[in-house]
Coordinates of C-alpha atoms in Angstrom, one line a residue:
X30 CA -19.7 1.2 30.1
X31 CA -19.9 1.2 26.4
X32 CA -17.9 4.5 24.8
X33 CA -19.3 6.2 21.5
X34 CA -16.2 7.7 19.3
X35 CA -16.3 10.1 16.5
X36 CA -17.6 7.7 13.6
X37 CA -20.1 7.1 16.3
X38 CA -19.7 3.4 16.7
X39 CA -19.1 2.1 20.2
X40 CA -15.4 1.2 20.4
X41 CA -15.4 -0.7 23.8
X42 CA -11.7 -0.4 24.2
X43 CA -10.7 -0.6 20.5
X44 CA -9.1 2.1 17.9
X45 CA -11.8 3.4 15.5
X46 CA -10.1 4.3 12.2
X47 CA -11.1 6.9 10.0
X48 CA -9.7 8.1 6.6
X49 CA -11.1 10.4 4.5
X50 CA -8.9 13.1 1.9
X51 CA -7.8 15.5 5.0
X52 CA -6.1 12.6 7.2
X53 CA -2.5 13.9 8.3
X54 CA 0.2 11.2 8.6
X55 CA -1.0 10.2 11.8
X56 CA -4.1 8.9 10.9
X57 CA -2.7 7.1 8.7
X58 CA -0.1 5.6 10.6
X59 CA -1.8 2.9 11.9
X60 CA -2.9 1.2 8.2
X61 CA 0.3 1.9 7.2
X62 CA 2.1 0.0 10.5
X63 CA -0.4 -3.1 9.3
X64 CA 0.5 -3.5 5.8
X65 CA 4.4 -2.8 6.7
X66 CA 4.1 -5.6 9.7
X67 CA 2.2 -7.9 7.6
X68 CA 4.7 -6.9 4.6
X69 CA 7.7 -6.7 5.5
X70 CA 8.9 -4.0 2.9
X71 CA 8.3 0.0 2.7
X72 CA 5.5 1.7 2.7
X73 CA 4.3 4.9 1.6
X74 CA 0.4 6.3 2.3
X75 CA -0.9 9.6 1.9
X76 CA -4.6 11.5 2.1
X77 CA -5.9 13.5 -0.9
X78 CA -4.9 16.7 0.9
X79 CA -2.2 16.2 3.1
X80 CA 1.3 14.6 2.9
X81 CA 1.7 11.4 4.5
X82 CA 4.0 8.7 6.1
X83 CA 6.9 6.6 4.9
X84 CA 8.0 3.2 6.7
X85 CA 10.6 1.0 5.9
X86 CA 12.3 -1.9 9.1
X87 CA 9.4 -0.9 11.2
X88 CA 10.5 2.8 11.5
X89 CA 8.5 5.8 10.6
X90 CA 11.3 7.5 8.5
X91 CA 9.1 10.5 7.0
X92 CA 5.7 12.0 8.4
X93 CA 5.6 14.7 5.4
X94 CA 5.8 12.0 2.8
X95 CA 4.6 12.3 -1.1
X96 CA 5.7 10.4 -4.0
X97 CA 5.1 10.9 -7.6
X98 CA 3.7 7.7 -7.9
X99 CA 1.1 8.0 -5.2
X100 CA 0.4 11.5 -6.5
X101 CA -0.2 10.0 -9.6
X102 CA -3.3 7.5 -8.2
X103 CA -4.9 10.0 -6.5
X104 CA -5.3 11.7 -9.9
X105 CA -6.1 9.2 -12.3
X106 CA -7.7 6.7 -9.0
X107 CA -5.7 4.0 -11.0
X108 CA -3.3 1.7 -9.9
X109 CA 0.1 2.7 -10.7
X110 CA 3.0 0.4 -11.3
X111 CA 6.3 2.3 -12.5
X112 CA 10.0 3.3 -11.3
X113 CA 10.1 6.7 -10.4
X114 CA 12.7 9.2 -12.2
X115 CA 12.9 11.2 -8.8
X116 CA 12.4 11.2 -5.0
X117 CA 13.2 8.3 -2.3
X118 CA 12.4 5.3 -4.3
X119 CA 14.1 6.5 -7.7
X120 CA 15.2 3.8 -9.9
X121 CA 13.2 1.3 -7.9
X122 CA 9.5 -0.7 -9.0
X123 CA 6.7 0.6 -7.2
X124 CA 3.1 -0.1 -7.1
X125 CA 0.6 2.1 -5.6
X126 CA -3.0 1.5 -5.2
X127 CA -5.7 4.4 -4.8
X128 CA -8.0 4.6 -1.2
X129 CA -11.3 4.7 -2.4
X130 CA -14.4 5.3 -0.7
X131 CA -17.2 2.9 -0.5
X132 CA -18.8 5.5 -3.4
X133 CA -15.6 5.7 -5.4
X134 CA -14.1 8.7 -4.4
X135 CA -10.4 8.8 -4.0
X136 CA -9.6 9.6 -0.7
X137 CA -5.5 8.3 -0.6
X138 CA -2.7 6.3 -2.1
X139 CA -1.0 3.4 -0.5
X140 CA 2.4 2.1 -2.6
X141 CA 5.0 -0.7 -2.0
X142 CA 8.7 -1.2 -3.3
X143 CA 7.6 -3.7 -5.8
X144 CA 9.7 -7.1 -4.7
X145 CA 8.4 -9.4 -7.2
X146 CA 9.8 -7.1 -10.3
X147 CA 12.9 -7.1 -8.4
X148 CA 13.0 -11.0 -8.5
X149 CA 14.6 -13.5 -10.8
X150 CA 11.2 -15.1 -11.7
X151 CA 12.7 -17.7 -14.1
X152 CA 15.4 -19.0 -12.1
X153 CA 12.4 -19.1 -9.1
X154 CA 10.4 -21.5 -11.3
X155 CA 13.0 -23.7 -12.6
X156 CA 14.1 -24.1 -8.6
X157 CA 10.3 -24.7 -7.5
X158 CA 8.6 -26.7 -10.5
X159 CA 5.5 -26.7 -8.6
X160 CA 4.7 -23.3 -8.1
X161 CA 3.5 -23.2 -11.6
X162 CA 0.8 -25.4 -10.6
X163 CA 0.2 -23.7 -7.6
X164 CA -0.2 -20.6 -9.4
X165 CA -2.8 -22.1 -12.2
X166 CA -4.8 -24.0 -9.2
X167 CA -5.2 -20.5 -7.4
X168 CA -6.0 -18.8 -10.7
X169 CA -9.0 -21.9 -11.8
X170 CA -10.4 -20.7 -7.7
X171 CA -10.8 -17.1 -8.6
X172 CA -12.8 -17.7 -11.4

């Protein structure tokens, strides 16, 4: 038996995710649990409307969670890169990237404690010549 959700798509067994600028933490919870597994470091997500969710070690520590940063991308639908003067992540890089629809509405904000700022880049290269390379091969593949 084939189910129909509420996007309308058969889901045969399978979570059918919708966002859109209402979604309450737990909609959101699930894209945020992806990018923090495939991560590793905090999250923060939130709708348009609503507050949102904050993970860091696999725990949902916040479910009424807003930053200035992702606050910030919702209303210029830019990305953000900064350290914030205030809240949870004060003093720390972030970068937060705006939810868009497939029209370009902004829908969300999704940020990250930004661990490459936080790294002694220099000292990495001089230890691993070769990522230079690495990095100029990938860069000639984009293009």
């Amino acid at each position: 038996m084939t189910c129909i959700n509420k996007c309308g798509n058969a889901c045969n067994g399978t979570l059918c995710l919708n966002i859109c600028a209402d979604s309450s933490a737990s909609d959101l919870e699930p894209v945020a649990q992806v990018v923090h597994t495939l991560l590793g470091i905090p999250i923060t997500m939130r709708s348009r409307n609503c507050n949102g969710i904050r993970m860091e070690r696999g725990v949902v520590l916040d479910r009424d969670y807003t930053g200035p940063l992702l606050e910030e991308a919702i209303k210029t639908s830019k990305i953000v890169r900064g350290v914030p003067t205030e809240g949870v992540y004060k003093g720390k890089s972030v970068i937060v990237t705006p939810i868009r629809t497939l029209e370009g509405n902004t829908i969300g904000a999704i940020g990250v404690v930004d661990i490459v700022a936080a790294l002694d880049i220099l000292s990495m290269f001089k230890e691993y010549p070769g990522i230079v390379d690495e990095v100029e091969e990938s860069r000639k593949r984009l293009k």
